[in-house]
């Protein structure tokens, strides 16, 4: 399953909406219930699902779904590279 497919499943779970289809340019304004509390739940679910840590300053800079995908992929590559050592 790709990063985007996994992330889409996380969005569906967090927002309890099986019809969500994420796009890179989607923001909190595009999904009902995406408030600050849901955002924290989303970040926690992402960290757990992808086994990554997203720092507070990184969370603040996230503007859309594309930013989330980018940080997941960057951190996943970093984890893979460091496990090769």
PDB file of N, CA, C and O in Angstrom, residues 20 33 35-36 53 57:
ATOM      1  N   UNK A  20     -13.990   9.683   2.426  1.00  0.00           N
ATOM      2  CA  UNK A  20     -12.872  10.611   2.233  1.00  0.00           C
ATOM      3  C   UNK A  20     -11.910  10.069   1.185  1.00  0.00           C
ATOM      4  O   UNK A  20     -11.513   8.907   1.235  1.00  0.00           O
ATOM      5  N   UNK A  33     -15.049  18.464  10.472  1.00  0.00           N
ATOM      6  CA  UNK A  33     -14.544  17.979  11.748  1.00  0.00           C
ATOM      7  C   UNK A  33     -13.044  18.086  11.930  1.00  0.00           C
ATOM      8  O   UNK A  33     -12.512  17.699  12.971  1.00  0.00           O
ATOM      9  N   UNK A  35     -10.643  19.915  13.147  1.00  0.00           N
ATOM     10  CA  UNK A  35     -10.316  21.021  14.036  1.00  0.00           C
ATOM     11  C   UNK A  35      -8.997  20.703  14.735  1.00  0.00           C
ATOM     12  O   UNK A  35      -8.315  19.733  14.378  1.00  0.00           O
ATOM     13  N   UNK A  36      -8.617  21.521  15.705  1.00  0.00           N
ATOM     14  CA  UNK A  36      -7.313  21.332  16.356  1.00  0.00           C
ATOM     15  C   UNK A  36      -7.237  20.002  17.101  1.00  0.00           C
ATOM     16  O   UNK A  36      -6.197  19.344  17.095  1.00  0.00           O
ATOM     17  N   UNK A  53       8.208  10.022  14.163  1.00  0.00           N
ATOM     18  CA  UNK A  53       7.946  11.116  15.102  1.00  0.00           C
ATOM     19  C   UNK A  53       7.909  12.412  14.298  1.00  0.00           C
ATOM     20  O   UNK A  53       8.819  12.675  13.513  1.00  0.00           O
ATOM     21  N   UNK A  57       7.353  21.668  15.831  1.00  0.00           N
ATOM     22  CA  UNK A  57       7.594  22.726  14.834  1.00  0.00           C
ATOM     23  C   UNK A  57       7.252  22.241  13.429  1.00  0.00           C
ATOM     24  O   UNK A  57       6.835  23.029  12.574  1.00  0.00           O
TER      25      UNK A  57
END
